[in-house]
Amino acid sequence: MAQTIVKTVKSMLAEANADIVTLSVEEAMSRHGREDVLLIDIRDPRELEREGAVPGAFHAPRGMLEFWIDPESPYFKPVFGEDKQFIFFCAGGMRSALTTKTLQDMGLKPVAHVAGGFGAWKAAGGPVETYPRDEGKKG
């Protein structure tokens, strides 16, 4: 018997985008480096190695985020307990939209994501560094 998908990725993205804050790449760039903001790159490490990374962005692989933000999880990362705005991005904006919706539903706030993701960041001339970074740097 064939699988019956009751919710498509397209419908999930529409629901997420209707309920979350989406920043333009220019808005994200204007917040880059602020003490009260943390840019979070949810791309796979291979994507970062291939394309580069945003300087100062925290790398949090998509598959671990729910565990990393939950203070009751053994995988909790204290950075997610800080009083900051969390701005998520992926390669093109789809994974980060779904992520932002999920984490917002879990109670993380304030959260937003970057329209167009890292691709838009690079196209707009945003700073990019090689990955992996030197030891001791954030991410």
mmCIF file with all atom_site columns, C-alpha atoms in Angstrom:
data_model
loop_
_atom_site.group_PDB
_atom_site.id
_atom_site.type_symbol
_atom_site.label_atom_id
_atom_site.label_alt_id
_atom_site.label_comp_id
_atom_site.label_asym_id
_atom_site.label_entity_id
_atom_site.label_seq_id
_atom_site.pdbx_PDB_ins_code
_atom_site.Cartn_x
_atom_site.Cartn_y
_atom_site.Cartn_z
_atom_site.occupancy
_atom_site.B_iso_or_equiv
_atom_site.pdbx_formal_charge
_atom_site.auth_seq_id
_atom_site.auth_comp_id
_atom_site.auth_asym_id
_atom_site.auth_atom_id
_atom_site.pdbx_PDB_model_num
ATOM 1   C CA . MET A 1 1   ? 0.000  0.000  0.000  1.00 0.00 ? 1   MET A CA 1
ATOM 2   C CA . ALA A 1 2   ? 1.337  3.433  -0.930 1.00 0.00 ? 2   ALA A CA 1
ATOM 3   C CA . GLN A 1 3   ? 2.042  6.037  1.701  1.00 0.00 ? 3   GLN A CA 1
ATOM 4   C CA . THR A 1 4   ? -0.512 8.792  2.163  1.00 0.00 ? 4   THR A CA 1
ATOM 5   C CA . ILE A 1 5   ? 1.173  12.090 2.914  1.00 0.00 ? 5   ILE A CA 1
ATOM 6   C CA . VAL A 1 6   ? -1.364 14.302 4.677  1.00 0.00 ? 6   VAL A CA 1
ATOM 7   C CA . LYS A 1 7   ? 0.835  17.386 4.947  1.00 0.00 ? 7   LYS A CA 1
ATOM 8   C CA . THR A 1 8   ? 3.195  18.459 2.212  1.00 0.00 ? 8   THR A CA 1
ATOM 9   C CA . VAL A 1 9   ? 6.421  20.369 2.662  1.00 0.00 ? 9   VAL A CA 1
ATOM 10  C CA . LYS A 1 10  ? 4.806  23.210 0.727  1.00 0.00 ? 10  LYS A CA 1
ATOM 11  C CA . SER A 1 11  ? 1.877  23.375 3.162  1.00 0.00 ? 11  SER A CA 1
ATOM 12  C CA . MET A 1 12  ? 4.200  23.118 6.169  1.00 0.00 ? 12  MET A CA 1
ATOM 13  C CA . LEU A 1 13  ? 6.293  26.000 4.840  1.00 0.00 ? 13  LEU A CA 1
ATOM 14  C CA . ALA A 1 14  ? 3.178  28.108 4.257  1.00 0.00 ? 14  ALA A CA 1
ATOM 15  C CA . GLU A 1 15  ? 2.011  27.454 7.835  1.00 0.00 ? 15  GLU A CA 1
ATOM 16  C CA . ALA A 1 16  ? 5.443  28.242 9.260  1.00 0.00 ? 16  ALA A CA 1
ATOM 17  C CA . ASN A 1 17  ? 5.887  31.428 7.238  1.00 0.00 ? 17  ASN A CA 1
ATOM 18  C CA . ALA A 1 18  ? 2.447  32.664 8.343  1.00 0.00 ? 18  ALA A CA 1
ATOM 19  C CA . ASP A 1 19  ? 3.440  32.327 12.002 1.00 0.00 ? 19  ASP A CA 1
ATOM 20  C CA . ILE A 1 20  ? 7.099  33.370 12.227 1.00 0.00 ? 20  ILE A CA 1
ATOM 21  C CA . VAL A 1 21  ? 9.199  36.490 11.774 1.00 0.00 ? 21  VAL A CA 1
ATOM 22  C CA . THR A 1 22  ? 11.130 36.471 8.504  1.00 0.00 ? 22  THR A CA 1
ATOM 23  C CA . LEU A 1 23  ? 14.003 38.926 8.158  1.00 0.00 ? 23  LEU A CA 1
ATOM 24  C CA . SER A 1 24  ? 15.408 40.128 4.885  1.00 0.00 ? 24  SER A CA 1
ATOM 25  C CA . VAL A 1 25  ? 19.080 39.464 4.410  1.00 0.00 ? 25  VAL A CA 1
ATOM 26  C CA . GLU A 1 26  ? 19.679 43.218 4.841  1.00 0.00 ? 26  GLU A CA 1
ATOM 27  C CA . GLU A 1 27  ? 17.883 43.176 8.210  1.00 0.00 ? 27  GLU A CA 1
ATOM 28  C CA . ALA A 1 28  ? 19.918 40.166 9.306  1.00 0.00 ? 28  ALA A CA 1
ATOM 29  C CA . MET A 1 29  ? 23.162 41.811 8.182  1.00 0.00 ? 29  MET A CA 1
ATOM 30  C CA . SER A 1 30  ? 22.311 44.951 10.162 1.00 0.00 ? 30  SER A CA 1
ATOM 31  C CA . ARG A 1 31  ? 21.936 42.833 13.322 1.00 0.00 ? 31  ARG A CA 1
ATOM 32  C CA . HIS A 1 32  ? 25.082 40.769 12.703 1.00 0.00 ? 32  HIS A CA 1
ATOM 33  C CA . GLY A 1 33  ? 27.589 41.263 15.515 1.00 0.00 ? 33  GLY A CA 1
ATOM 34  C CA . ARG A 1 34  ? 25.165 42.766 18.030 1.00 0.00 ? 34  ARG A CA 1
ATOM 35  C CA . GLU A 1 35  ? 25.523 41.456 21.572 1.00 0.00 ? 35  GLU A CA 1
ATOM 36  C CA . ASP A 1 36  ? 21.771 40.854 21.880 1.00 0.00 ? 36  ASP A CA 1
ATOM 37  C CA . VAL A 1 37  ? 21.523 38.781 18.682 1.00 0.00 ? 37  VAL A CA 1
ATOM 38  C CA . LEU A 1 38  ? 22.790 35.328 17.799 1.00 0.00 ? 38  LEU A CA 1
ATOM 39  C CA . LEU A 1 39  ? 22.839 34.162 14.194 1.00 0.00 ? 39  LEU A CA 1
ATOM 40  C CA . ILE A 1 40  ? 22.462 30.386 14.075 1.00 0.00 ? 40  ILE A CA 1
ATOM 41  C CA . ASP A 1 41  ? 23.561 28.383 11.056 1.00 0.00 ? 41  ASP A CA 1
ATOM 42  C CA . ILE A 1 42  ? 21.630 25.129 10.841 1.00 0.00 ? 42  ILE A CA 1
ATOM 43  C CA . ARG A 1 43  ? 23.314 23.778 7.707  1.00 0.00 ? 43  ARG A CA 1
ATOM 44  C CA . ASP A 1 44  ? 25.107 20.453 7.626  1.00 0.00 ? 44  ASP A CA 1
ATOM 45  C CA . PRO A 1 45  ? 28.855 20.694 8.388  1.00 0.00 ? 45  PRO A CA 1
ATOM 46  C CA . ARG A 1 46  ? 29.617 19.615 4.801  1.00 0.00 ? 46  ARG A CA 1
ATOM 47  C CA . GLU A 1 47  ? 27.699 22.661 3.536  1.00 0.00 ? 47  GLU A CA 1
ATOM 48  C CA . LEU A 1 48  ? 29.756 24.947 5.756  1.00 0.00 ? 48  LEU A CA 1
ATOM 49  C CA . GLU A 1 49  ? 33.002 23.357 4.591  1.00 0.00 ? 49  GLU A CA 1
ATOM 50  C CA . ARG A 1 50  ? 31.968 23.735 0.960  1.00 0.00 ? 50  ARG A CA 1
ATOM 51  C CA . GLU A 1 51  ? 30.372 27.215 1.040  1.00 0.00 ? 51  GLU A CA 1
ATOM 52  C CA . GLY A 1 52  ? 31.882 28.935 4.078  1.00 0.00 ? 52  GLY A CA 1
ATOM 53  C CA . ALA A 1 53  ? 30.279 30.364 7.199  1.00 0.00 ? 53  ALA A CA 1
ATOM 54  C CA . VAL A 1 54  ? 29.049 33.668 8.586  1.00 0.00 ? 54  VAL A CA 1
ATOM 55  C CA . PRO A 1 55  ? 31.688 35.002 11.020 1.00 0.00 ? 55  PRO A CA 1
ATOM 56  C CA . GLY A 1 56  ? 30.459 34.726 14.605 1.00 0.00 ? 56  GLY A CA 1
ATOM 57  C CA . ALA A 1 57  ? 27.422 32.613 13.744 1.00 0.00 ? 57  ALA A CA 1
ATOM 58  C CA . PHE A 1 58  ? 26.745 29.673 16.041 1.00 0.00 ? 58  PHE A CA 1
ATOM 59  C CA . HIS A 1 59  ? 26.600 26.348 14.205 1.00 0.00 ? 59  HIS A CA 1
ATOM 60  C CA . ALA A 1 60  ? 23.741 24.122 15.346 1.00 0.00 ? 60  ALA A CA 1
ATOM 61  C CA . PRO A 1 61  ? 22.986 21.176 13.061 1.00 0.00 ? 61  PRO A CA 1
ATOM 62  C CA . ARG A 1 62  ? 19.287 20.987 12.261 1.00 0.00 ? 62  ARG A CA 1
ATOM 63  C CA . GLY A 1 63  ? 18.938 17.480 13.634 1.00 0.00 ? 63  GLY A CA 1
ATOM 64  C CA . MET A 1 64  ? 19.928 18.462 17.194 1.00 0.00 ? 64  MET A CA 1
ATOM 65  C CA . LEU A 1 65  ? 18.149 21.780 17.717 1.00 0.00 ? 65  LEU A CA 1
ATOM 66  C CA . GLU A 1 66  ? 15.140 20.586 19.693 1.00 0.00 ? 66  GLU A CA 1
ATOM 67  C CA . PHE A 1 67  ? 17.501 18.778 22.058 1.00 0.00 ? 67  PHE A CA 1
ATOM 68  C CA . TRP A 1 68  ? 19.907 21.718 22.298 1.00 0.00 ? 68  TRP A CA 1
ATOM 69  C CA . ILE A 1 69  ? 17.240 24.269 23.284 1.00 0.00 ? 69  ILE A CA 1
ATOM 70  C CA . ASP A 1 70  ? 15.417 22.134 25.865 1.00 0.00 ? 70  ASP A CA 1
ATOM 71  C CA . PRO A 1 71  ? 16.917 22.825 29.335 1.00 0.00 ? 71  PRO A CA 1
ATOM 72  C CA . GLU A 1 72  ? 15.728 19.379 30.480 1.00 0.00 ? 72  GLU A CA 1
ATOM 73  C CA . SER A 1 73  ? 17.602 17.601 27.692 1.00 0.00 ? 73  SER A CA 1
ATOM 74  C CA . PRO A 1 74  ? 21.025 16.110 28.421 1.00 0.00 ? 74  PRO A CA 1
ATOM 75  C CA . TYR A 1 75  ? 22.140 17.842 25.182 1.00 0.00 ? 75  TYR A CA 1
ATOM 76  C CA . PHE A 1 76  ? 21.061 21.367 26.251 1.00 0.00 ? 76  PHE A CA 1
ATOM 77  C CA . LYS A 1 77  ? 23.410 24.130 25.116 1.00 0.00 ? 77  LYS A CA 1
ATOM 78  C CA . PRO A 1 78  ? 23.512 27.099 27.553 1.00 0.00 ? 78  PRO A CA 1
ATOM 79  C CA . VAL A 1 79  ? 23.740 29.543 24.645 1.00 0.00 ? 79  VAL A CA 1
ATOM 80  C CA . PHE A 1 80  ? 20.021 28.882 24.075 1.00 0.00 ? 80  PHE A CA 1
ATOM 81  C CA . GLY A 1 81  ? 19.246 30.026 27.617 1.00 0.00 ? 81  GLY A CA 1
ATOM 82  C CA . GLU A 1 82  ? 20.667 33.494 26.980 1.00 0.00 ? 82  GLU A CA 1
ATOM 83  C CA . ASP A 1 83  ? 18.530 36.617 26.606 1.00 0.00 ? 83  ASP A CA 1
ATOM 84  C CA . LYS A 1 84  ? 19.071 37.159 22.879 1.00 0.00 ? 84  LYS A CA 1
ATOM 85  C CA . GLN A 1 85  ? 17.207 37.224 19.619 1.00 0.00 ? 85  GLN A CA 1
ATOM 86  C CA . PHE A 1 86  ? 17.897 33.958 17.799 1.00 0.00 ? 86  PHE A CA 1
ATOM 87  C CA . ILE A 1 87  ? 18.060 34.307 14.012 1.00 0.00 ? 87  ILE A CA 1
ATOM 88  C CA . PHE A 1 88  ? 18.214 31.011 12.123 1.00 0.00 ? 88  PHE A CA 1
ATOM 89  C CA . PHE A 1 89  ? 19.407 30.449 8.588  1.00 0.00 ? 89  PHE A CA 1
ATOM 90  C CA . CYS A 1 90  ? 20.076 27.531 6.266  1.00 0.00 ? 90  CYS A CA 1
ATOM 91  C CA . ALA A 1 91  ? 21.164 27.455 2.632  1.00 0.00 ? 91  ALA A CA 1
ATOM 92  C CA . GLY A 1 92  ? 18.007 28.885 1.078  1.00 0.00 ? 92  GLY A CA 1
ATOM 93  C CA . GLY A 1 93  ? 15.462 29.618 3.824  1.00 0.00 ? 93  GLY A CA 1
ATOM 94  C CA . MET A 1 94  ? 13.238 26.553 3.842  1.00 0.00 ? 94  MET A CA 1
ATOM 95  C CA . ARG A 1 95  ? 14.836 24.485 6.623  1.00 0.00 ? 95  ARG A CA 1
ATOM 96  C CA . SER A 1 96  ? 15.248 27.593 8.758  1.00 0.00 ? 96  SER A CA 1
ATOM 97  C CA . ALA A 1 97  ? 11.557 28.513 8.359  1.00 0.00 ? 97  ALA A CA 1
ATOM 98  C CA . LEU A 1 98  ? 10.487 25.072 9.592  1.00 0.00 ? 98  LEU A CA 1
ATOM 99  C CA . THR A 1 99  ? 13.088 25.193 12.367 1.00 0.00 ? 99  THR A CA 1
ATOM 100 C CA . THR A 1 100 ? 12.015 28.636 13.532 1.00 0.00 ? 100 THR A CA 1
ATOM 101 C CA . LYS A 1 101 ? 8.375  27.524 13.707 1.00 0.00 ? 101 LYS A CA 1
ATOM 102 C CA . THR A 1 102 ? 9.236  24.378 15.669 1.00 0.00 ? 102 THR A CA 1
ATOM 103 C CA . LEU A 1 103 ? 11.472 26.182 18.176 1.00 0.00 ? 103 LEU A CA 1
ATOM 104 C CA . GLN A 1 104 ? 8.982  29.020 18.551 1.00 0.00 ? 104 GLN A CA 1
ATOM 105 C CA . ASP A 1 105 ? 6.311  26.402 19.325 1.00 0.00 ? 105 ASP A CA 1
ATOM 106 C CA . MET A 1 106 ? 8.665  24.952 21.961 1.00 0.00 ? 106 MET A CA 1
ATOM 107 C CA . GLY A 1 107 ? 8.872  28.388 23.610 1.00 0.00 ? 107 GLY A CA 1
ATOM 108 C CA . LEU A 1 108 ? 12.181 29.811 22.387 1.00 0.00 ? 108 LEU A CA 1
ATOM 109 C CA . LYS A 1 109 ? 11.834 33.551 21.835 1.00 0.00 ? 109 LYS A CA 1
ATOM 110 C CA . PRO A 1 110 ? 12.399 35.876 20.222 1.00 0.00 ? 110 PRO A CA 1
ATOM 111 C CA . VAL A 1 111 ? 13.153 33.912 17.064 1.00 0.00 ? 111 VAL A CA 1
ATOM 112 C CA . ALA A 1 112 ? 13.322 34.745 13.372 1.00 0.00 ? 112 ALA A CA 1
ATOM 113 C CA . HIS A 1 113 ? 14.802 33.363 10.201 1.00 0.00 ? 113 HIS A CA 1
ATOM 114 C CA . VAL A 1 114 ? 16.559 34.830 7.183  1.00 0.00 ? 114 VAL A CA 1
ATOM 115 C CA . ALA A 1 115 ? 14.734 34.854 3.851  1.00 0.00 ? 115 ALA A CA 1
ATOM 116 C CA . GLY A 1 116 ? 16.976 33.274 1.238  1.00 0.00 ? 116 GLY A CA 1
ATOM 117 C CA . GLY A 1 117 ? 19.397 31.919 3.847  1.00 0.00 ? 117 GLY A CA 1
ATOM 118 C CA . PHE A 1 118 ? 23.141 31.762 3.355  1.00 0.00 ? 118 PHE A CA 1
ATOM 119 C CA . GLY A 1 119 ? 22.755 31.993 -0.416 1.00 0.00 ? 119 GLY A CA 1
ATOM 120 C CA . ALA A 1 120 ? 21.126 35.405 -0.065 1.00 0.00 ? 120 ALA A CA 1
ATOM 121 C CA . TRP A 1 121 ? 23.755 36.417 2.519  1.00 0.00 ? 121 TRP A CA 1
ATOM 122 C CA . LYS A 1 122 ? 26.588 35.659 0.086  1.00 0.00 ? 122 LYS A CA 1
ATOM 123 C CA . ALA A 1 123 ? 24.777 37.276 -2.863 1.00 0.00 ? 123 ALA A CA 1
ATOM 124 C CA . ALA A 1 124 ? 24.299 40.455 -0.813 1.00 0.00 ? 124 ALA A CA 1
ATOM 125 C CA . GLY A 1 125 ? 28.018 40.622 -0.048 1.00 0.00 ? 125 GLY A CA 1
ATOM 126 C CA . GLY A 1 126 ? 27.780 39.548 3.596  1.00 0.00 ? 126 GLY A CA 1
ATOM 127 C CA . PRO A 1 127 ? 31.009 38.529 5.306  1.00 0.00 ? 127 PRO A CA 1
ATOM 128 C CA . VAL A 1 128 ? 31.987 34.877 4.882  1.00 0.00 ? 128 VAL A CA 1
ATOM 129 C CA . GLU A 1 129 ? 34.827 32.907 6.450  1.00 0.00 ? 129 GLU A CA 1
ATOM 130 C CA . THR A 1 130 ? 36.189 29.455 5.795  1.00 0.00 ? 130 THR A CA 1
ATOM 131 C CA . TYR A 1 131 ? 35.006 26.521 7.857  1.00 0.00 ? 131 TYR A CA 1
ATOM 132 C CA . PRO A 1 132 ? 36.077 24.809 10.029 1.00 0.00 ? 132 PRO A CA 1
ATOM 133 C CA . ARG A 1 133 ? 37.071 27.765 12.072 1.00 0.00 ? 133 ARG A CA 1
ATOM 134 C CA . ASP A 1 134 ? 40.101 28.063 14.281 1.00 0.00 ? 134 ASP A CA 1
ATOM 135 C CA . GLU A 1 135 ? 39.688 26.402 17.674 1.00 0.00 ? 135 GLU A CA 1
ATOM 136 C CA . GLY A 1 136 ? 38.399 28.750 20.336 1.00 0.00 ? 136 GLY A CA 1
ATOM 137 C CA . LYS A 1 137 ? 35.955 30.605 18.113 1.00 0.00 ? 137 LYS A CA 1
ATOM 138 C CA . LYS A 1 138 ? 32.199 30.460 18.667 1.00 0.00 ? 138 LYS A CA 1
ATOM 139 C CA . GLY A 1 139 ? 30.370 27.818 16.659 1.00 0.00 ? 139 GLY A CA 1
#
